[in-house]
């Protein structure tokens, strides 16, 4: 039985709720494994082989392999866990956030320093059509 989720009406936003948590459990556990140096080394040596040790879906594995963080979010990833992948790659959180918006890191930083995205058209799906 699915719960009523009025928050699904936020454009471009995946809310990490209980359902997403269950969906992404193994993906997020994989990410947490990267906190140990020996696991990071194994992952970097053969990403696919390391991922295949985890009971993740193929879509989750492909999201990691291609570093498609939006895809990882859609299949249950939590951004705070996914940040471990960026750290393993030597990437900043700002770099990762920029990659999720389609902006360069410099464009993303400039947008955030200017106050972030406008709320107009970003509060509820279909708002811009009203």
mmCIF file of N, CA and C in Angstrom:
data_model
loop_
_atom_site.group_PDB
_atom_site.id
_atom_site.type_symbol
_atom_site.label_atom_id
_atom_site.label_comp_id
_atom_site.label_asym_id
_atom_site.label_seq_id
_atom_site.Cartn_x
_atom_site.Cartn_y
_atom_site.Cartn_z
ATOM 1 N N UNK A 1 0.848 -1.180 0.000
ATOM 2 C CA UNK A 1 0.000 0.000 0.000
ATOM 3 C C UNK A 1 0.886 1.232 0.000
ATOM 4 N N UNK A 2 0.811 2.031 -1.045
ATOM 5 C CA UNK A 2 1.599 3.250 -1.148
ATOM 6 C C UNK A 2 0.968 4.357 -0.308
ATOM 7 N N UNK A 3 1.811 5.102 0.318
ATOM 8 C CA UNK A 3 1.338 6.239 1.103
ATOM 9 C C UNK A 3 1.078 7.434 0.204
ATOM 10 N N UNK A 4 0.205 8.314 0.639
ATOM 11 C CA UNK A 4 -0.013 9.572 -0.060
ATOM 12 C C UNK A 4 1.268 10.396 0.062
ATOM 13 N N UNK A 5 1.783 10.873 -1.049
ATOM 14 C CA UNK A 5 3.042 11.612 -1.053
ATOM 15 C C UNK A 5 2.856 12.948 -1.763
ATOM 16 N N UNK A 6 2.276 13.916 -1.087
ATOM 17 C CA UNK A 6 2.054 15.212 -1.730
ATOM 18 C C UNK A 6 3.352 15.905 -2.132
ATOM 19 N N UNK A 7 4.459 15.515 -1.542
ATOM 20 C CA UNK A 7 5.750 16.123 -1.850
ATOM 21 C C UNK A 7 6.335 15.654 -3.179
ATOM 22 N N UNK A 8 5.674 14.752 -3.874
ATOM 23 C CA UNK A 8 6.160 14.324 -5.182
ATOM 24 C C UNK A 8 5.918 15.383 -6.248
ATOM 25 N N UNK A 9 5.306 16.470 -5.886
ATOM 26 C CA UNK A 9 4.964 17.528 -6.829
ATOM 27 C C UNK A 9 6.027 18.634 -6.858
ATOM 28 N N UNK A 10 7.243 18.322 -6.429
ATOM 29 C CA UNK A 10 8.330 19.296 -6.449
ATOM 30 C C UNK A 10 9.179 19.009 -7.685
ATOM 31 N N UNK A 11 9.242 19.932 -8.633
ATOM 32 C CA UNK A 11 9.964 19.677 -9.888
ATOM 33 C C UNK A 11 11.433 19.329 -9.668
ATOM 34 N N UNK A 12 11.877 18.276 -10.333
ATOM 35 C CA UNK A 12 13.286 17.928 -10.315
ATOM 36 C C UNK A 12 13.806 17.460 -8.972
ATOM 37 N N UNK A 13 12.926 17.040 -8.089
ATOM 38 C CA UNK A 13 13.343 16.662 -6.743
ATOM 39 C C UNK A 13 12.924 15.234 -6.434
ATOM 40 N N UNK A 14 13.870 14.444 -5.964
ATOM 41 C CA UNK A 14 13.578 13.101 -5.482
ATOM 42 C C UNK A 14 13.683 13.150 -3.968
ATOM 43 N N UNK A 15 12.601 12.880 -3.298
ATOM 44 C CA UNK A 15 12.593 12.891 -1.843
ATOM 45 C C UNK A 15 13.026 11.513 -1.347
ATOM 46 N N UNK A 16 14.016 11.509 -0.467
ATOM 47 C CA UNK A 16 14.498 10.248 0.104
ATOM 48 C C UNK A 16 13.609 9.893 1.292
ATOM 49 N N UNK A 17 12.604 9.084 1.006
ATOM 50 C CA UNK A 17 11.661 8.659 2.037
ATOM 51 C C UNK A 17 11.877 7.167 2.310
ATOM 52 N N UNK A 18 10.985 6.579 3.077
ATOM 53 C CA UNK A 18 11.138 5.171 3.447
ATOM 54 C C UNK A 18 11.162 4.261 2.213
ATOM 55 N N UNK A 19 10.331 4.566 1.235
ATOM 56 C CA UNK A 19 10.294 3.744 0.024
ATOM 57 C C UNK A 19 11.619 3.818 -0.729
ATOM 58 N N UNK A 20 12.147 5.032 -0.883
ATOM 59 C CA UNK A 20 13.447 5.205 -1.554
ATOM 60 C C UNK A 20 14.550 4.520 -0.754
ATOM 61 N N UNK A 21 14.450 4.585 0.561
ATOM 62 C CA UNK A 21 15.449 3.949 1.420
ATOM 63 C C UNK A 21 15.485 2.437 1.189
ATOM 64 N N UNK A 22 14.316 1.828 1.111
ATOM 65 C CA UNK A 22 14.263 0.382 0.849
ATOM 66 C C UNK A 22 14.797 0.069 -0.547
ATOM 67 N N UNK A 23 14.412 0.866 -1.516
ATOM 68 C CA UNK A 23 14.845 0.663 -2.896
ATOM 69 C C UNK A 23 16.365 0.742 -3.013
ATOM 70 N N UNK A 24 16.966 1.672 -2.314
ATOM 71 C CA UNK A 24 18.398 1.919 -2.464
ATOM 72 C C UNK A 24 19.281 1.343 -1.382
ATOM 73 N N UNK A 25 18.732 0.465 -0.549
ATOM 74 C CA UNK A 25 19.493 -0.040 0.594
ATOM 75 C C UNK A 25 20.882 -0.539 0.198
ATOM 76 N N UNK A 26 20.968 -1.444 -0.773
ATOM 77 C CA UNK A 26 22.262 -2.035 -1.133
ATOM 78 C C UNK A 26 23.170 -1.018 -1.840
ATOM 79 N N UNK A 27 22.592 -0.153 -2.637
ATOM 80 C CA UNK A 27 23.370 0.916 -3.267
ATOM 81 C C UNK A 27 24.009 1.795 -2.189
ATOM 82 N N UNK A 28 23.237 2.173 -1.211
ATOM 83 C CA UNK A 28 23.757 3.042 -0.158
ATOM 84 C C UNK A 28 24.755 2.316 0.737
ATOM 85 N N UNK A 29 24.554 1.026 0.955
ATOM 86 C CA UNK A 29 25.527 0.251 1.724
ATOM 87 C C UNK A 29 26.842 0.130 0.961
ATOM 88 N N UNK A 30 26.755 -0.056 -0.359
ATOM 89 C CA UNK A 30 27.969 -0.045 -1.180
ATOM 90 C C UNK A 30 28.716 1.277 -0.982
ATOM 91 N N UNK A 31 27.982 2.380 -1.076
ATOM 92 C CA UNK A 31 28.618 3.695 -0.909
ATOM 93 C C UNK A 31 29.312 3.801 0.439
ATOM 94 N N UNK A 32 28.663 3.348 1.474
ATOM 95 C CA UNK A 32 29.263 3.417 2.815
ATOM 96 C C UNK A 32 30.503 2.537 2.916
ATOM 97 N N UNK A 33 30.560 1.480 2.131
ATOM 98 C CA UNK A 33 31.749 0.617 2.164
ATOM 99 C C UNK A 33 32.990 1.381 1.714
ATOM 100 N N UNK A 34 32.781 2.440 0.939
ATOM 101 C CA UNK A 34 33.904 3.222 0.423
ATOM 102 C C UNK A 34 34.562 4.080 1.500
ATOM 103 N N UNK A 35 34.049 4.026 2.698
ATOM 104 C CA UNK A 35 34.687 4.736 3.802
ATOM 105 C C UNK A 35 35.988 4.047 4.220
ATOM 106 N N UNK A 36 36.146 2.788 3.860
ATOM 107 C CA UNK A 36 37.362 2.044 4.205
ATOM 108 C C UNK A 36 38.335 2.075 3.034
ATOM 109 N N UNK A 37 39.584 2.416 3.325
ATOM 110 C CA UNK A 37 40.613 2.550 2.290
ATOM 111 C C UNK A 37 40.762 1.287 1.452
ATOM 112 N N UNK A 38 40.703 0.122 2.098
ATOM 113 C CA UNK A 38 40.885 -1.121 1.340
ATOM 114 C C UNK A 38 39.736 -1.341 0.352
ATOM 115 N N UNK A 39 38.532 -0.909 0.714
ATOM 116 C CA UNK A 39 37.400 -1.043 -0.211
ATOM 117 C C UNK A 39 37.511 -0.042 -1.353
ATOM 118 N N UNK A 40 37.958 1.164 -1.063
ATOM 119 C CA UNK A 40 38.167 2.143 -2.139
ATOM 120 C C UNK A 40 39.194 1.614 -3.132
ATOM 121 N N UNK A 41 40.260 1.025 -2.636
ATOM 122 C CA UNK A 41 41.303 0.486 -3.514
ATOM 123 C C UNK A 41 40.747 -0.639 -4.381
ATOM 124 N N UNK A 42 39.954 -1.528 -3.797
ATOM 125 C CA UNK A 42 39.363 -2.620 -4.564
ATOM 126 C C UNK A 42 38.403 -2.083 -5.622
ATOM 127 N N UNK A 43 37.598 -1.095 -5.247
ATOM 128 C CA UNK A 43 36.653 -0.502 -6.183
ATOM 129 C C UNK A 43 37.397 0.164 -7.339
ATOM 130 N N UNK A 44 38.420 0.940 -7.027
ATOM 131 C CA UNK A 44 39.155 1.645 -8.076
ATOM 132 C C UNK A 44 39.913 0.673 -8.993
ATOM 133 N N UNK A 45 40.325 -0.460 -8.462
ATOM 134 C CA UNK A 45 41.057 -1.445 -9.262
ATOM 135 C C UNK A 45 40.154 -2.126 -10.290
ATOM 136 N N UNK A 46 38.901 -2.388 -9.923
ATOM 137 C CA UNK A 46 37.957 -3.042 -10.840
ATOM 138 C C UNK A 46 36.546 -2.721 -10.362
ATOM 139 N N UNK A 47 36.038 -1.603 -10.848
ATOM 140 C CA UNK A 47 34.740 -1.116 -10.381
ATOM 141 C C UNK A 47 33.636 -2.143 -10.570
ATOM 142 N N UNK A 48 33.580 -2.724 -11.742
ATOM 143 C CA UNK A 48 32.497 -3.660 -12.033
ATOM 144 C C UNK A 48 32.551 -4.875 -11.117
ATOM 145 N N UNK A 49 33.735 -5.418 -10.937
ATOM 146 C CA UNK A 49 33.863 -6.605 -10.083
ATOM 147 C C UNK A 49 33.438 -6.280 -8.655
ATOM 148 N N UNK A 50 33.823 -5.110 -8.163
ATOM 149 C CA UNK A 50 33.442 -4.739 -6.794
ATOM 150 C C UNK A 50 31.927 -4.542 -6.700
ATOM 151 N N UNK A 51 31.348 -3.870 -7.680
ATOM 152 C CA UNK A 51 29.895 -3.662 -7.676
ATOM 153 C C UNK A 51 29.138 -4.983 -7.738
ATOM 154 N N UNK A 52 29.684 -5.944 -8.477
ATOM 155 C CA UNK A 52 29.012 -7.231 -8.615
ATOM 156 C C UNK A 52 28.987 -8.028 -7.314
ATOM 157 N N UNK A 53 29.739 -7.603 -6.318
ATOM 158 C CA UNK A 53 29.680 -8.236 -5.000
ATOM 159 C C UNK A 53 28.448 -7.785 -4.205
ATOM 160 N N UNK A 54 27.782 -6.761 -4.709
ATOM 161 C CA UNK A 54 26.629 -6.185 -4.011
ATOM 162 C C UNK A 54 25.337 -6.574 -4.733
ATOM 163 N N UNK A 55 24.280 -6.903 -3.987
ATOM 164 C CA UNK A 55 23.008 -7.288 -4.621
ATOM 165 C C UNK A 55 22.205 -6.066 -5.074
ATOM 166 N N UNK A 56 22.834 -5.283 -5.943
ATOM 167 C CA UNK A 56 22.202 -4.082 -6.498
ATOM 168 C C UNK A 56 21.579 -4.428 -7.842
ATOM 169 N N UNK A 57 20.650 -3.593 -8.288
ATOM 170 C CA UNK A 57 20.093 -3.787 -9.624
ATOM 171 C C UNK A 57 21.120 -3.348 -10.661
ATOM 172 N N UNK A 58 20.927 -3.813 -11.867
ATOM 173 C CA UNK A 58 21.832 -3.401 -12.949
ATOM 174 C C UNK A 58 21.744 -1.896 -13.166
ATOM 175 N N UNK A 59 20.565 -1.328 -13.029
ATOM 176 C CA UNK A 59 20.419 0.122 -13.197
ATOM 177 C C UNK A 59 21.212 0.874 -12.129
ATOM 178 N N UNK A 60 21.202 0.384 -10.902
ATOM 179 C CA UNK A 60 21.989 1.012 -9.846
ATOM 180 C C UNK A 60 23.481 0.930 -10.168
ATOM 181 N N UNK A 61 23.917 -0.244 -10.613
ATOM 182 C CA UNK A 61 25.335 -0.419 -10.953
ATOM 183 C C UNK A 61 25.730 0.496 -12.102
ATOM 184 N N UNK A 62 24.880 0.603 -13.114
ATOM 185 C CA UNK A 62 25.192 1.475 -14.249
ATOM 186 C C UNK A 62 25.238 2.940 -13.819
ATOM 187 N N UNK A 63 24.364 3.324 -12.911
ATOM 188 C CA UNK A 63 24.398 4.686 -12.387
ATOM 189 C C UNK A 63 25.729 5.003 -11.739
ATOM 190 N N UNK A 64 26.244 4.036 -10.973
ATOM 191 C CA UNK A 64 27.553 4.221 -10.333
ATOM 192 C C UNK A 64 28.652 4.252 -11.385
ATOM 193 N N UNK A 65 28.654 3.283 -12.285
ATOM 194 C CA UNK A 65 29.717 3.191 -13.282
ATOM 195 C C UNK A 65 29.812 4.426 -14.163
ATOM 196 N N UNK A 66 28.662 5.011 -14.489
ATOM 197 C CA UNK A 66 28.653 6.202 -15.353
ATOM 198 C C UNK A 66 28.675 7.492 -14.547
ATOM 199 N N UNK A 67 28.639 7.351 -13.219
ATOM 200 C CA UNK A 67 28.628 8.492 -12.291
ATOM 201 C C UNK A 67 27.434 9.402 -12.568
ATOM 202 N N UNK A 68 26.328 8.770 -12.939
ATOM 203 C CA UNK A 68 25.076 9.485 -13.176
ATOM 204 C C UNK A 68 24.327 9.568 -11.851
ATOM 205 N N UNK A 69 24.594 10.621 -11.114
ATOM 206 C CA UNK A 69 24.036 10.740 -9.771
ATOM 207 C C UNK A 69 22.529 10.926 -9.778
ATOM 208 N N UNK A 70 21.988 11.567 -10.792
ATOM 209 C CA UNK A 70 20.527 11.694 -10.880
ATOM 210 C C UNK A 70 19.885 10.322 -11.034
ATOM 211 N N UNK A 71 20.508 9.479 -11.834
ATOM 212 C CA UNK A 71 20.010 8.107 -12.003
ATOM 213 C C UNK A 71 20.110 7.353 -10.674
ATOM 214 N N UNK A 72 21.223 7.539 -9.966
ATOM 215 C CA UNK A 72 21.396 6.884 -8.665
ATOM 216 C C UNK A 72 20.333 7.344 -7.675
ATOM 217 N N UNK A 73 19.997 8.626 -7.687
ATOM 218 C CA UNK A 73 18.939 9.122 -6.803
ATOM 219 C C UNK A 73 17.604 8.474 -7.144
ATOM 220 N N UNK A 74 17.326 8.360 -8.430
ATOM 221 C CA UNK A 74 16.042 7.800 -8.874
ATOM 222 C C UNK A 74 15.872 6.348 -8.446
ATOM 223 N N UNK A 75 16.982 5.637 -8.289
ATOM 224 C CA UNK A 75 16.909 4.214 -7.920
ATOM 225 C C UNK A 75 17.283 3.995 -6.454
ATOM 226 N N UNK A 76 17.065 5.024 -5.626
ATOM 227 C CA UNK A 76 17.177 4.860 -4.190
ATOM 228 C C UNK A 76 18.418 5.389 -3.518
ATOM 229 N N UNK A 77 19.313 5.985 -4.285
ATOM 230 C CA UNK A 77 20.521 6.527 -3.670
ATOM 231 C C UNK A 77 20.222 7.760 -2.833
ATOM 232 N N UNK A 78 20.966 7.910 -1.792
ATOM 233 C CA UNK A 78 20.883 9.094 -0.935
ATOM 234 C C UNK A 78 22.134 9.928 -1.198
ATOM 235 N N UNK A 79 21.969 11.214 -1.438
ATOM 236 C CA UNK A 79 23.085 12.054 -1.836
ATOM 237 C C UNK A 79 24.227 12.019 -0.824
ATOM 238 N N UNK A 80 23.914 11.880 0.459
ATOM 239 C CA UNK A 80 24.973 11.853 1.474
ATOM 240 C C UNK A 80 25.782 10.560 1.414
ATOM 241 N N UNK A 81 25.157 9.481 0.981
ATOM 242 C CA UNK A 81 25.892 8.242 0.752
ATOM 243 C C UNK A 81 26.634 8.314 -0.581
ATOM 244 N N UNK A 82 25.966 8.837 -1.614
ATOM 245 C CA UNK A 82 26.580 8.937 -2.938
ATOM 246 C C UNK A 82 27.819 9.826 -2.919
ATOM 247 N N UNK A 83 27.895 10.736 -1.984
ATOM 248 C CA UNK A 83 29.066 11.607 -1.874
ATOM 249 C C UNK A 83 30.344 10.795 -1.666
ATOM 250 N N UNK A 84 30.220 9.584 -1.135
ATOM 251 C CA UNK A 84 31.394 8.718 -0.933
ATOM 252 C C UNK A 84 32.014 8.324 -2.274
ATOM 253 N N UNK A 85 31.190 8.218 -3.314
ATOM 254 C CA UNK A 85 31.714 7.916 -4.647
ATOM 255 C C UNK A 85 32.548 9.096 -5.128
ATOM 256 N N UNK A 86 32.006 10.298 -4.973
ATOM 257 C CA UNK A 86 32.750 11.492 -5.373
ATOM 258 C C UNK A 86 34.057 11.615 -4.626
ATOM 259 N N UNK A 87 34.026 11.355 -3.326
ATOM 260 C CA UNK A 87 35.260 11.425 -2.535
ATOM 261 C C UNK A 87 36.271 10.393 -3.015
ATOM 262 N N UNK A 88 35.788 9.206 -3.364
ATOM 263 C CA UNK A 88 36.672 8.160 -3.887
ATOM 264 C C UNK A 88 37.319 8.608 -5.198
ATOM 265 N N UNK A 89 36.573 9.367 -5.983
ATOM 266 C CA UNK A 89 37.084 9.889 -7.259
ATOM 267 C C UNK A 89 37.901 11.168 -7.084
ATOM 268 N N UNK A 90 37.988 11.668 -5.851
ATOM 269 C CA UNK A 90 38.714 12.913 -5.608
ATOM 270 C C UNK A 90 37.933 14.146 -6.042
ATOM 271 N N UNK A 91 36.612 14.027 -6.059
ATOM 272 C CA UNK A 91 35.734 15.124 -6.484
ATOM 273 C C UNK A 91 35.063 15.776 -5.287
ATOM 274 N N UNK A 92 34.856 17.063 -5.377
ATOM 275 C CA UNK A 92 34.179 17.795 -4.306
ATOM 276 C C UNK A 92 32.670 17.596 -4.417
ATOM 277 N N UNK A 93 31.988 17.905 -3.328
ATOM 278 C CA UNK A 93 30.533 17.852 -3.337
ATOM 279 C C UNK A 93 29.994 18.883 -4.325
ATOM 280 N N UNK A 94 30.659 20.016 -4.413
ATOM 281 C CA UNK A 94 30.239 21.051 -5.369
ATOM 282 C C UNK A 94 30.332 20.530 -6.799
ATOM 283 N N UNK A 95 31.385 19.802 -7.111
ATOM 284 C CA UNK A 95 31.531 19.210 -8.439
ATOM 285 C C UNK A 95 30.370 18.255 -8.705
ATOM 286 N N UNK A 96 30.057 17.424 -7.709
ATOM 287 C CA UNK A 96 28.977 16.453 -7.879
ATOM 288 C C UNK A 96 27.639 17.152 -8.080
ATOM 289 N N UNK A 97 27.363 18.175 -7.282
ATOM 290 C CA UNK A 97 26.102 18.906 -7.419
ATOM 291 C C UNK A 97 26.010 19.548 -8.801
ATOM 292 N N UNK A 98 27.115 20.120 -9.260
ATOM 293 C CA UNK A 98 27.122 20.736 -10.590
ATOM 294 C C UNK A 98 26.817 19.697 -11.663
ATOM 295 N N UNK A 99 27.388 18.504 -11.528
ATOM 296 C CA UNK A 99 27.157 17.457 -12.536
ATOM 297 C C UNK A 99 25.687 17.064 -12.592
ATOM 298 N N UNK A 100 24.988 17.201 -11.482
ATOM 299 C CA UNK A 100 23.574 16.839 -11.429
ATOM 300 C C UNK A 100 22.689 17.898 -12.082
ATOM 301 N N UNK A 101 23.201 19.116 -12.235
ATOM 302 C CA UNK A 101 22.418 20.196 -12.835
ATOM 303 C C UNK A 101 22.732 20.394 -14.308
ATOM 304 N N UNK A 102 23.785 19.737 -14.792
ATOM 305 C CA UNK A 102 24.209 19.946 -16.172
ATOM 306 C C UNK A 102 25.070 21.189 -16.335
ATOM 307 N N UNK A 103 25.481 21.770 -15.233
ATOM 308 C CA UNK A 103 26.337 22.961 -15.259
ATOM 309 C C UNK A 103 27.776 22.569 -14.996
ATOM 310 N N UNK A 104 28.679 23.454 -15.384
ATOM 311 C CA UNK A 104 30.074 23.266 -14.984
ATOM 312 C C UNK A 104 30.173 23.619 -13.501
ATOM 313 N N UNK A 105 31.252 23.222 -12.894
ATOM 314 C CA UNK A 105 31.443 23.542 -11.477
ATOM 315 C C UNK A 105 31.474 25.060 -11.275
ATOM 316 N N UNK A 106 32.071 25.774 -12.210
ATOM 317 C CA UNK A 106 32.158 27.230 -12.108
ATOM 318 C C UNK A 106 30.784 27.878 -12.248
ATOM 319 N N UNK A 107 29.985 27.391 -13.201
ATOM 320 C CA UNK A 107 28.626 27.917 -13.379
ATOM 321 C C UNK A 107 27.772 27.648 -12.146
ATOM 322 N N UNK A 108 27.905 26.454 -11.598
ATOM 323 C CA UNK A 108 27.135 26.091 -10.414
ATOM 324 C C UNK A 108 27.518 26.980 -9.231
ATOM 325 N N UNK A 109 28.810 27.166 -9.030
ATOM 326 C CA UNK A 109 29.277 28.005 -7.922
ATOM 327 C C UNK A 109 28.758 29.430 -8.078
ATOM 328 N N UNK A 110 28.818 29.964 -9.297
ATOM 329 C CA UNK A 110 28.337 31.329 -9.544
ATOM 330 C C UNK A 110 26.841 31.438 -9.253
ATOM 331 N N UNK A 111 26.066 30.427 -9.674
ATOM 332 C CA UNK A 111 24.634 30.436 -9.412
ATOM 333 C C UNK A 111 24.362 30.440 -7.911
ATOM 334 N N UNK A 112 25.055 29.591 -7.182
ATOM 335 C CA UNK A 112 24.836 29.503 -5.739
ATOM 336 C C UNK A 112 25.262 30.791 -5.039
ATOM 337 N N UNK A 113 26.367 31.374 -5.470
ATOM 338 C CA UNK A 113 26.820 32.631 -4.871
ATOM 339 C C UNK A 113 25.855 33.775 -5.170
ATOM 340 N N UNK A 114 25.132 33.666 -6.269
ATOM 341 C CA UNK A 114 24.149 34.689 -6.643
ATOM 342 C C UNK A 114 22.790 34.450 -5.976
ATOM 343 N N UNK A 115 22.696 33.453 -5.121
ATOM 344 C CA UNK A 115 21.449 33.210 -4.394
ATOM 345 C C UNK A 115 20.736 31.929 -4.757
ATOM 346 N N UNK A 116 21.296 31.136 -5.643
ATOM 347 C CA UNK A 116 20.691 29.858 -6.012
ATOM 348 C C UNK A 116 19.640 30.000 -7.091
ATOM 349 N N UNK A 117 18.907 28.937 -7.330
ATOM 350 C CA UNK A 117 17.865 28.941 -8.359
ATOM 351 C C UNK A 117 16.660 29.734 -7.890
ATOM 352 N N UNK A 118 16.000 30.320 -8.838
ATOM 353 C CA UNK A 118 14.756 31.017 -8.547
ATOM 354 C C UNK A 118 13.705 30.003 -8.110
ATOM 355 N N UNK A 119 12.834 30.394 -7.208
ATOM 356 C CA UNK A 119 11.751 29.504 -6.801
ATOM 357 C C UNK A 119 10.628 29.499 -7.827
ATOM 358 N N UNK A 120 10.608 30.496 -8.692
ATOM 359 C CA UNK A 120 9.556 30.584 -9.701
ATOM 360 C C UNK A 120 9.665 29.394 -10.654
ATOM 361 N N UNK A 121 8.603 28.633 -10.737
ATOM 362 C CA UNK A 121 8.571 27.448 -11.588
ATOM 363 C C UNK A 121 9.175 26.223 -10.926
ATOM 364 N N UNK A 122 9.643 26.360 -9.710
ATOM 365 C CA UNK A 122 10.289 25.245 -9.020
ATOM 366 C C UNK A 122 9.595 24.843 -7.724
ATOM 367 N N UNK A 123 8.369 25.300 -7.527
ATOM 368 C CA UNK A 123 7.653 24.954 -6.291
ATOM 369 C C UNK A 123 6.763 23.738 -6.463
ATOM 370 N N UNK A 124 6.001 23.701 -7.544
ATOM 371 C CA UNK A 124 5.134 22.561 -7.820
ATOM 372 C C UNK A 124 5.137 22.287 -9.321
ATOM 373 N N UNK A 125 4.979 21.029 -9.676
ATOM 374 C CA UNK A 125 4.954 20.643 -11.087
ATOM 375 C C UNK A 125 3.773 21.334 -11.763
ATOM 376 N N UNK A 126 4.011 21.938 -12.911
ATOM 377 C CA UNK A 126 2.970 22.600 -13.671
ATOM 378 C C UNK A 126 2.791 24.055 -13.307
ATOM 379 N N UNK A 127 3.521 24.542 -12.317
ATOM 380 C CA UNK A 127 3.369 25.926 -11.861
ATOM 381 C C UNK A 127 3.607 26.935 -12.990
ATOM 382 N N UNK A 128 4.606 26.662 -13.832
ATOM 383 C CA UNK A 128 4.951 27.609 -14.882
ATOM 384 C C UNK A 128 3.846 27.748 -15.933
ATOM 385 N N UNK A 129 2.905 26.811 -15.966
ATOM 386 C CA UNK A 129 1.815 26.832 -16.942
ATOM 387 C C UNK A 129 0.594 27.571 -16.421
ATOM 388 N N UNK A 130 0.593 27.956 -15.168
ATOM 389 C CA UNK A 130 -0.580 28.596 -14.575
ATOM 390 C C UNK A 130 -0.654 30.054 -14.957
#
